JSON list of C-alpha atoms and ligand atoms in Angstrom, two decimals:
[
{"chain": "A", "resi": 18, "resn": "MET", "atom": "CA", "xyz": [-28.30, 69.93, -9.19]},
{"chain": "A", "resi": 19, "resn": "SER", "atom": "CA", "xyz": [-29.07, 66.62, -10.52]},
{"chain": "A", "resi": 20, "resn": "ASP", "atom": "CA", "xyz": [-30.10, 63.78, -8.13]},
{"chain": "A", "resi": 21, "resn": "GLU", "atom": "CA", "xyz": [-26.77, 62.14, -8.71]},
{"chain": "A", "resi": 22, "resn": "ALA", "atom": "CA", "xyz": [-24.75, 65.32, -8.11]},
{"chain": "A", "resi": 23, "resn": "GLU", "atom": "CA", "xyz": [-26.75, 66.10, -4.97]},
{"chain": "A", "resi": 24, "resn": "LEU", "atom": "CA", "xyz": [-26.16, 62.48, -3.72]},
{"chain": "A", "resi": 25, "resn": "ARG", "atom": "CA", "xyz": [-22.46, 62.74, -4.39]},
{"chain": "A", "resi": 26, "resn": "ALA", "atom": "CA", "xyz": [-22.25, 66.10, -2.46]},
{"chain": "A", "resi": 27, "resn": "ARG", "atom": "CA", "xyz": [-24.11, 64.65, 0.45]},
{"chain": "A", "resi": 28, "resn": "VAL", "atom": "CA", "xyz": [-21.93, 61.57, 0.52]},
{"chain": "A", "resi": 29, "resn": "LYS", "atom": "CA", "xyz": [-18.82, 63.75, 0.28]},
{"chain": "A", "resi": 30, "resn": "ALA", "atom": "CA", "xyz": [-20.08, 65.87, 3.20]},
{"chain": "A", "resi": 31, "resn": "LEU", "atom": "CA", "xyz": [-20.80, 62.80, 5.39]},
{"chain": "A", "resi": 32, "resn": "GLU", "atom": "CA", "xyz": [-17.30, 61.41, 4.59]},
{"chain": "A", "resi": 33, "resn": "SER", "atom": "CA", "xyz": [-15.72, 64.71, 5.53]},
{"chain": "A", "resi": 34, "resn": "LEU", "atom": "CA", "xyz": [-17.50, 64.93, 8.82]},
{"chain": "A", "resi": 35, "resn": "LEU", "atom": "CA", "xyz": [-16.63, 61.41, 9.85]},
{"chain": "A", "resi": 36, "resn": "VAL", "atom": "CA", "xyz": [-12.91, 62.17, 8.99]},
{"chain": "A", "resi": 37, "resn": "GLU", "atom": "CA", "xyz": [-13.02, 65.55, 10.67]},
{"chain": "A", "resi": 38, "resn": "ARG", "atom": "CA", "xyz": [-14.40, 64.07, 13.87]},
{"chain": "A", "resi": 39, "resn": "GLY", "atom": "CA", "xyz": [-11.74, 61.38, 13.80]},
{"chain": "A", "resi": 40, "resn": "LEU", "atom": "CA", "xyz": [-14.20, 58.57, 13.47]},
{"chain": "A", "resi": 41, "resn": "ILE", "atom": "CA", "xyz": [-12.55, 57.17, 10.31]},
{"chain": "A", "resi": 42, "resn": "GLY", "atom": "CA", "xyz": [-9.28, 57.58, 8.67]},
{"chain": "A", "resi": 43, "resn": "ALA", "atom": "CA", "xyz": [-9.00, 59.59, 5.48]},
{"chain": "A", "resi": 44, "resn": "ASP", "atom": "CA", "xyz": [-8.43, 56.53, 3.34]},
{"chain": "A", "resi": 45, "resn": "THR", "atom": "CA", "xyz": [-10.91, 54.18, 5.19]},
{"chain": "A", "resi": 46, "resn": "VAL", "atom": "CA", "xyz": [-13.75, 54.81, 2.65]},
{"chain": "A", "resi": 47, "resn": "ASP", "atom": "CA", "xyz": [-11.42, 54.24, -0.29]},
{"chain": "A", "resi": 48, "resn": "GLN", "atom": "CA", "xyz": [-10.30, 50.89, 1.20]},
{"chain": "A", "resi": 49, "resn": "ILE", "atom": "CA", "xyz": [-13.72, 49.79, 1.71]},
{"chain": "A", "resi": 50, "resn": "VAL", "atom": "CA", "xyz": [-14.75, 50.56, -1.72]},
{"chain": "A", "resi": 51, "resn": "GLU", "atom": "CA", "xyz": [-11.63, 48.85, -3.08]},
{"chain": "A", "resi": 52, "resn": "VAL", "atom": "CA", "xyz": [-12.39, 45.69, -1.09]},
{"chain": "A", "resi": 53, "resn": "TYR", "atom": "CA", "xyz": [-15.93, 45.62, -2.33]},
{"chain": "A", "resi": 54, "resn": "GLU", "atom": "CA", "xyz": [-14.80, 46.34, -6.00]},
{"chain": "A", "resi": 55, "resn": "SER", "atom": "CA", "xyz": [-12.00, 43.90, -6.29]},
{"chain": "A", "resi": 56, "resn": "GLU", "atom": "CA", "xyz": [-12.33, 41.25, -3.55]},
{"chain": "A", "resi": 57, "resn": "ILE", "atom": "CA", "xyz": [-15.45, 40.41, -1.68]},
{"chain": "A", "resi": 58, "resn": "GLY", "atom": "CA", "xyz": [-17.86, 40.92, -4.58]},
{"chain": "A", "resi": 59, "resn": "PRO", "atom": "CA", "xyz": [-16.35, 39.40, -7.67]},
{"chain": "A", "resi": 60, "resn": "LEU", "atom": "CA", "xyz": [-14.55, 36.55, -5.64]},
{"chain": "A", "resi": 61, "resn": "LEU", "atom": "CA", "xyz": [-18.01, 35.35, -4.42]},
{"chain": "A", "resi": 62, "resn": "GLY", "atom": "CA", "xyz": [-19.41, 35.50, -7.86]},
{"chain": "A", "resi": 63, "resn": "ALA", "atom": "CA", "xyz": [-16.53, 33.45, -9.16]},
{"chain": "A", "resi": 64, "resn": "LYS", "atom": "CA", "xyz": [-17.23, 30.82, -6.56]},
{"chain": "A", "resi": 65, "resn": "VAL", "atom": "CA", "xyz": [-20.80, 30.59, -7.65]},
{"chain": "A", "resi": 66, "resn": "VAL", "atom": "CA", "xyz": [-19.66, 30.26, -11.41]},
{"chain": "A", "resi": 67, "resn": "ALA", "atom": "CA", "xyz": [-17.05, 27.64, -10.58]},
{"chain": "A", "resi": 68, "resn": "ARG", "atom": "CA", "xyz": [-19.58, 25.56, -8.64]},
{"chain": "A", "resi": 69, "resn": "ALA", "atom": "CA", "xyz": [-22.06, 25.79, -11.55]},
{"chain": "A", "resi": 70, "resn": "TRP", "atom": "CA", "xyz": [-19.30, 24.44, -13.88]},
{"chain": "A", "resi": 71, "resn": "VAL", "atom": "CA", "xyz": [-18.50, 21.35, -11.79]},
{"chain": "A", "resi": 72, "resn": "ASP", "atom": "CA", "xyz": [-21.92, 20.68, -10.47]},
{"chain": "A", "resi": 73, "resn": "PRO", "atom": "CA", "xyz": [-24.79, 20.33, -13.08]},
{"chain": "A", "resi": 74, "resn": "GLY", "atom": "CA", "xyz": [-27.48, 20.05, -10.39]},
{"chain": "A", "resi": 75, "resn": "PHE", "atom": "CA", "xyz": [-26.22, 23.37, -8.80]},
{"chain": "A", "resi": 76, "resn": "LYS", "atom": "CA", "xyz": [-26.15, 24.95, -12.21]},
{"chain": "A", "resi": 77, "resn": "GLU", "atom": "CA", "xyz": [-29.74, 24.01, -12.97]},
{"chain": "A", "resi": 78, "resn": "ARG", "atom": "CA", "xyz": [-30.86, 25.47, -9.53]},
{"chain": "A", "resi": 79, "resn": "LEU", "atom": "CA", "xyz": [-28.85, 28.55, -10.24]},
{"chain": "A", "resi": 80, "resn": "LEU", "atom": "CA", "xyz": [-30.41, 29.23, -13.55]},
{"chain": "A", "resi": 81, "resn": "SER", "atom": "CA", "xyz": [-33.91, 28.69, -12.15]},
{"chain": "A", "resi": 82, "resn": "ASP", "atom": "CA", "xyz": [-33.53, 30.57, -8.84]},
{"chain": "A", "resi": 83, "resn": "ALA", "atom": "CA", "xyz": [-30.10, 32.31, -8.43]},
{"chain": "A", "resi": 84, "resn": "THR", "atom": "CA", "xyz": [-30.97, 33.93, -5.02]},
{"chain": "A", "resi": 85, "resn": "ALA", "atom": "CA", "xyz": [-31.75, 30.49, -3.58]},
{"chain": "A", "resi": 86, "resn": "ALA", "atom": "CA", "xyz": [-28.72, 28.85, -5.22]},
{"chain": "A", "resi": 87, "resn": "CYS", "atom": "CA", "xyz": [-26.34, 31.53, -4.04]},
{"chain": "A", "resi": 88, "resn": "GLY", "atom": "CA", "xyz": [-27.90, 31.17, -0.60]},
{"chain": "A", "resi": 89, "resn": "GLU", "atom": "CA", "xyz": [-26.80, 27.52, -0.56]},
{"chain": "A", "resi": 90, "resn": "LEU", "atom": "CA", "xyz": [-23.13, 28.92, -0.67]},
{"chain": "A", "resi": 91, "resn": "GLY", "atom": "CA", "xyz": [-23.99, 31.39, 1.99]},
{"chain": "A", "resi": 92, "resn": "ILE", "atom": "CA", "xyz": [-24.02, 34.31, -0.49]},
{"chain": "A", "resi": 93, "resn": "GLY", "atom": "CA", "xyz": [-26.78, 36.95, -0.33]},
{"chain": "A", "resi": 94, "resn": "GLY", "atom": "CA", "xyz": [-27.88, 39.93, 1.38]},
{"chain": "A", "resi": 95, "resn": "LEU", "atom": "CA", "xyz": [-28.02, 43.63, 0.40]},
{"chain": "A", "resi": 96, "resn": "GLN", "atom": "CA", "xyz": [-28.99, 44.24, -3.20]},
{"chain": "A", "resi": 97, "resn": "GLY", "atom": "CA", "xyz": [-29.20, 40.59, -3.78]},
{"chain": "A", "resi": 98, "resn": "GLU", "atom": "CA", "xyz": [-32.75, 39.69, -3.02]},
{"chain": "A", "resi": 99, "resn": "GLN", "atom": "CA", "xyz": [-33.60, 39.06, -6.69]},
{"chain": "A", "resi": 100, "resn": "LEU", "atom": "CA", "xyz": [-30.59, 37.64, -8.45]},
{"chain": "A", "resi": 101, "resn": "VAL", "atom": "CA", "xyz": [-30.99, 36.23, -11.80]},
{"chain": "A", "resi": 102, "resn": "ALA", "atom": "CA", "xyz": [-28.19, 34.16, -13.51]},
{"chain": "A", "resi": 103, "resn": "VAL", "atom": "CA", "xyz": [-28.01, 33.64, -17.19]},
{"chain": "A", "resi": 104, "resn": "GLU", "atom": "CA", "xyz": [-25.78, 31.27, -18.96]},
{"chain": "A", "resi": 105, "resn": "ASN", "atom": "CA", "xyz": [-23.53, 32.15, -21.91]},
{"chain": "A", "resi": 106, "resn": "THR", "atom": "CA", "xyz": [-23.11, 29.49, -24.61]},
{"chain": "A", "resi": 107, "resn": "ASP", "atom": "CA", "xyz": [-21.65, 29.03, -28.02]},
{"chain": "A", "resi": 108, "resn": "SER", "atom": "CA", "xyz": [-24.78, 30.49, -29.52]},
{"chain": "A", "resi": 109, "resn": "VAL", "atom": "CA", "xyz": [-26.14, 32.94, -26.92]},
{"chain": "A", "resi": 110, "resn": "HIS", "atom": "CA", "xyz": [-24.07, 35.74, -25.25]},
{"chain": "A", "resi": 111, "resn": "ASN", "atom": "CA", "xyz": [-25.79, 37.69, -22.39]},
{"chain": "A", "resi": 112, "resn": "VAL", "atom": "CA", "xyz": [-24.61, 41.03, -21.33]},
{"chain": "A", "resi": 113, "resn": "VAL", "atom": "CA", "xyz": [-25.89, 42.93, -18.35]},
{"chain": "A", "resi": 114, "resn": "VAL", "atom": "CA", "xyz": [-26.72, 46.69, -18.07]},
{"chain": "A", "resi": 115, "resn": "CYS", "atom": "CA", "xyz": [-29.10, 48.82, -16.05]},
{"chain": "A", "resi": 116, "resn": "THR", "atom": "CA", "xyz": [-30.53, 51.34, -18.46]},
{"chain": "A", "resi": 117, "resn": "LEU", "atom": "CA", "xyz": [-32.23, 53.32, -15.63]},
{"chain": "A", "resi": 118, "resn": "CYS", "atom": "CA", "xyz": [-29.45, 53.70, -13.09]},
{"chain": "A", "resi": 119, "resn": "SER", "atom": "CA", "xyz": [-26.98, 51.17, -11.88]},
{"chain": "A", "resi": 120, "resn": "CYS", "atom": "CA", "xyz": [-28.63, 48.10, -10.38]},
{"chain": "A", "resi": 121, "resn": "TYR", "atom": "CA", "xyz": [-26.11, 45.44, -9.94]},
{"chain": "A", "resi": 122, "resn": "PRO", "atom": "CA", "xyz": [-25.89, 42.13, -8.03]},
{"chain": "A", "resi": 123, "resn": "TRP", "atom": "CA", "xyz": [-23.84, 43.33, -5.05]},
{"chain": "A", "resi": 124, "resn": "PRO", "atom": "CA", "xyz": [-23.47, 40.01, -3.23]},
{"chain": "A", "resi": 125, "resn": "VAL", "atom": "CA", "xyz": [-21.88, 38.31, -6.18]},
{"chain": "A", "resi": 126, "resn": "LEU", "atom": "CA", "xyz": [-20.17, 41.18, -7.88]},
{"chain": "A", "resi": 127, "resn": "GLY", "atom": "CA", "xyz": [-19.53, 43.80, -5.35]},
{"chain": "A", "resi": 128, "resn": "ILE", "atom": "CA", "xyz": [-19.91, 47.48, -6.25]},
{"chain": "A", "resi": 129, "resn": "PRO", "atom": "CA", "xyz": [-20.37, 48.34, -9.82]},
{"chain": "A", "resi": 130, "resn": "PRO", "atom": "CA", "xyz": [-17.39, 49.83, -11.76]},
{"chain": "A", "resi": 131, "resn": "ASN", "atom": "CA", "xyz": [-17.63, 53.36, -12.98]},
{"chain": "A", "resi": 132, "resn": "TRP", "atom": "CA", "xyz": [-18.13, 52.35, -16.60]},
{"chain": "A", "resi": 133, "resn": "TYR", "atom": "CA", "xyz": [-21.18, 50.28, -15.70]},
{"chain": "A", "resi": 134, "resn": "LYS", "atom": "CA", "xyz": [-22.74, 53.29, -14.22]},
{"chain": "A", "resi": 135, "resn": "SER", "atom": "CA", "xyz": [-21.82, 55.61, -17.09]},
{"chain": "A", "resi": 136, "resn": "PRO", "atom": "CA", "xyz": [-24.67, 57.08, -19.26]},
{"chain": "A", "resi": 137, "resn": "GLU", "atom": "CA", "xyz": [-22.74, 56.03, -22.47]},
{"chain": "A", "resi": 138, "resn": "TYR", "atom": "CA", "xyz": [-22.61, 52.29, -21.40]},
{"chain": "A", "resi": 139, "resn": "ARG", "atom": "CA", "xyz": [-26.16, 52.38, -20.37]},
{"chain": "A", "resi": 140, "resn": "ALA", "atom": "CA", "xyz": [-27.52, 53.90, -23.49]},
{"chain": "A", "resi": 141, "resn": "ARG", "atom": "CA", "xyz": [-25.15, 52.34, -26.06]},
{"chain": "A", "resi": 142, "resn": "MET", "atom": "CA", "xyz": [-25.15, 48.77, -24.80]},
{"chain": "A", "resi": 143, "resn": "VAL", "atom": "CA", "xyz": [-28.89, 48.60, -25.37]},
{"chain": "A", "resi": 144, "resn": "ALA", "atom": "CA", "xyz": [-28.92, 50.31, -28.80]},
{"chain": "A", "resi": 145, "resn": "GLU", "atom": "CA", "xyz": [-25.83, 48.59, -30.33]},
{"chain": "A", "resi": 146, "resn": "PRO", "atom": "CA", "xyz": [-24.53, 45.90, -28.07]},
{"chain": "A", "resi": 147, "resn": "ARG", "atom": "CA", "xyz": [-22.49, 44.08, -30.81]},
{"chain": "A", "resi": 148, "resn": "ARG", "atom": "CA", "xyz": [-20.58, 47.22, -31.63]},
{"chain": "A", "resi": 149, "resn": "VAL", "atom": "CA", "xyz": [-20.11, 48.27, -27.95]},
{"chain": "A", "resi": 150, "resn": "LEU", "atom": "CA", "xyz": [-18.69, 44.81, -27.15]},
{"chain": "A", "resi": 151, "resn": "ALA", "atom": "CA", "xyz": [-16.41, 44.79, -30.07]},
{"chain": "A", "resi": 152, "resn": "GLU", "atom": "CA", "xyz": [-15.16, 48.46, -29.91]},
{"chain": "A", "resi": 153, "resn": "ASP", "atom": "CA", "xyz": [-15.33, 49.26, -26.19]},
{"chain": "A", "resi": 154, "resn": "PHE", "atom": "CA", "xyz": [-14.45, 45.97, -24.72]},
{"chain": "A", "resi": 155, "resn": "GLY", "atom": "CA", "xyz": [-12.44, 44.27, -27.44]},
{"chain": "A", "resi": 156, "resn": "LEU", "atom": "CA", "xyz": [-14.92, 41.44, -27.76]},
{"chain": "A", "resi": 157, "resn": "PRO", "atom": "CA", "xyz": [-16.00, 40.83, -31.25]},
{"chain": "A", "resi": 158, "resn": "LEU", "atom": "CA", "xyz": [-18.69, 38.22, -31.45]},
{"chain": "A", "resi": 159, "resn": "GLY", "atom": "CA", "xyz": [-19.54, 36.25, -34.51]},
{"chain": "A", "resi": 160, "resn": "GLU", "atom": "CA", "xyz": [-22.72, 37.04, -36.34]},
{"chain": "A", "resi": 161, "resn": "ASP", "atom": "CA", "xyz": [-23.98, 33.53, -35.50]},
{"chain": "A", "resi": 162, "resn": "VAL", "atom": "CA", "xyz": [-23.96, 34.49, -31.69]},
{"chain": "A", "resi": 163, "resn": "GLU", "atom": "CA", "xyz": [-27.20, 35.95, -30.52]},
{"chain": "A", "resi": 164, "resn": "ILE", "atom": "CA", "xyz": [-26.61, 38.84, -28.04]},
{"chain": "A", "resi": 165, "resn": "ARG", "atom": "CA", "xyz": [-29.20, 39.27, -25.30]},
{"chain": "A", "resi": 166, "resn": "VAL", "atom": "CA", "xyz": [-29.02, 42.43, -23.34]},
{"chain": "A", "resi": 167, "resn": "GLN", "atom": "CA", "xyz": [-30.30, 41.91, -19.81]},
{"chain": "A", "resi": 168, "resn": "ASP", "atom": "CA", "xyz": [-31.69, 45.10, -18.27]},
{"chain": "A", "resi": 169, "resn": "SER", "atom": "CA", "xyz": [-31.25, 44.97, -14.58]},
{"chain": "A", "resi": 170, "resn": "SER", "atom": "CA", "xyz": [-33.58, 46.69, -12.10]},
{"chain": "A", "resi": 171, "resn": "ALA", "atom": "CA", "xyz": [-34.16, 46.70, -8.45]},
{"chain": "A", "resi": 172, "resn": "GLU", "atom": "CA", "xyz": [-36.31, 43.58, -8.96]},
{"chain": "A", "resi": 173, "resn": "MET", "atom": "CA", "xyz": [-34.07, 41.62, -11.27]},
{"chain": "A", "resi": 174, "resn": "ARG", "atom": "CA", "xyz": [-30.38, 41.78, -10.81]},
{"chain": "A", "resi": 175, "resn": "TYR", "atom": "CA", "xyz": [-28.67, 39.78, -13.53]},
{"chain": "A", "resi": 176, "resn": "PHE", "atom": "CA", "xyz": [-25.26, 38.31, -13.81]},
{"chain": "A", "resi": 177, "resn": "THR", "atom": "CA", "xyz": [-23.86, 35.80, -16.38]},
{"chain": "A", "resi": 178, "resn": "VAL", "atom": "CA", "xyz": [-22.34, 32.36, -16.02]},
{"chain": "A", "resi": 179, "resn": "PRO", "atom": "CA", "xyz": [-19.57, 32.61, -18.54]},
{"chain": "A", "resi": 180, "resn": "GLN", "atom": "CA", "xyz": [-18.44, 29.58, -20.66]},
{"chain": "A", "resi": 181, "resn": "ARG", "atom": "CA", "xyz": [-15.81, 27.42, -18.89]},
{"chain": "A", "resi": 182, "resn": "PRO", "atom": "CA", "xyz": [-12.52, 27.92, -20.75]},
{"chain": "A", "resi": 183, "resn": "ALA", "atom": "CA", "xyz": [-11.19, 25.05, -22.84]},
{"chain": "A", "resi": 184, "resn": "GLY", "atom": "CA", "xyz": [-8.44, 23.06, -21.30]},
{"chain": "A", "resi": 185, "resn": "THR", "atom": "CA", "xyz": [-9.72, 23.29, -17.77]},
{"chain": "A", "resi": 186, "resn": "GLU", "atom": "CA", "xyz": [-11.40, 19.87, -17.71]},
{"chain": "A", "resi": 187, "resn": "ASP", "atom": "CA", "xyz": [-9.22, 18.53, -14.89]},
{"chain": "A", "resi": 188, "resn": "TRP", "atom": "CA", "xyz": [-9.17, 21.68, -12.84]},
{"chain": "A", "resi": 189, "resn": "ASP", "atom": "CA", "xyz": [-10.78, 21.68, -9.34]},
{"chain": "A", "resi": 190, "resn": "GLU", "atom": "CA", "xyz": [-13.32, 24.14, -8.27]},
{"chain": "A", "resi": 191, "resn": "GLU", "atom": "CA", "xyz": [-10.89, 26.46, -6.41]},
{"chain": "A", "resi": 192, "resn": "ARG", "atom": "CA", "xyz": [-8.63, 26.84, -9.34]},
{"chain": "A", "resi": 193, "resn": "LEU", "atom": "CA", "xyz": [-11.59, 27.38, -11.65]},
{"chain": "A", "resi": 194, "resn": "ALA", "atom": "CA", "xyz": [-12.91, 30.16, -9.45]},
{"chain": "A", "resi": 195, "resn": "GLY", "atom": "CA", "xyz": [-9.49, 31.81, -9.79]},
{"chain": "A", "resi": 196, "resn": "VAL", "atom": "CA", "xyz": [-10.00, 32.55, -13.46]},
{"chain": "A", "resi": 197, "resn": "VAL", "atom": "CA", "xyz": [-13.54, 34.00, -13.31]},
{"chain": "A", "resi": 198, "resn": "THR", "atom": "CA", "xyz": [-13.42, 37.68, -13.78]},
{"chain": "A", "resi": 199, "resn": "ARG", "atom": "CA", "xyz": [-15.93, 40.45, -12.93]},
{"chain": "A", "resi": 200, "resn": "GLU", "atom": "CA", "xyz": [-16.12, 41.43, -16.59]},
{"chain": "A", "resi": 201, "resn": "SER", "atom": "CA", "xyz": [-17.02, 37.91, -17.61]},
{"chain": "A", "resi": 202, "resn": "MET", "atom": "CA", "xyz": [-19.84, 37.97, -15.17]},
{"chain": "A", "resi": 203, "resn": "VAL", "atom": "CA", "xyz": [-21.23, 41.13, -16.58]},
{"chain": "A", "resi": 204, "resn": "GLY", "atom": "CA", "xyz": [-20.87, 39.73, -20.10]},
{"chain": "A", "resi": 205, "resn": "VAL", "atom": "CA", "xyz": [-18.40, 42.17, -21.43]},
{"chain": "A", "resi": 206, "resn": "ALA", "atom": "CA", "xyz": [-15.63, 39.64, -21.51]},
{"chain": "A", "resi": 207, "resn": "VAL", "atom": "CA", "xyz": [-15.17, 35.89, -22.06]},
{"chain": "A", "resi": 208, "resn": "LEU", "atom": "CA", "xyz": [-12.67, 33.66, -20.36]},
{"chain": "B", "resi": 320, "resn": "FE", "atom": "FE1", "xyz": [-30.60, 50.59, -11.79]}
]
């Protein structure tokens, strides 16, 4: 059995035992995963991005030490000790991958989606990022845009600061946070 298959089997066994003994409901684990996937994680990352858009000083601190800057907003903890934020611009597009496994900045993005953990994404994004972005994510980037693939590890957990959408100049921070998606912070989408 591969390490991953063994881990899965063990997790499943633990989950079954907890349910069997009545310690948790059958859908409790699903609910927790769902909350981390769609709510807690990406919503916090969106707050960080929106703050960076409206506050140049914060953006500067975020790009030089993301762990400390996120800490200013009370965001941090498990799997977030070494956060690195990279900025997407007209000329540079960063996209995040973990070629070895699935390292991901949990405090700002939650639990990684399945595609992020897939062997295809991890191998192909490094080998042919321009093509993967265009074909798999519907994000064709011009040849004049340099693509930087940021390979995350346990020591460096990357996320991107997407470009602020045009026409949002008079939006406040909360409204801005509402448009920032998980995909844009991994760099497989723009806003
Ligand atoms: Fe990893």
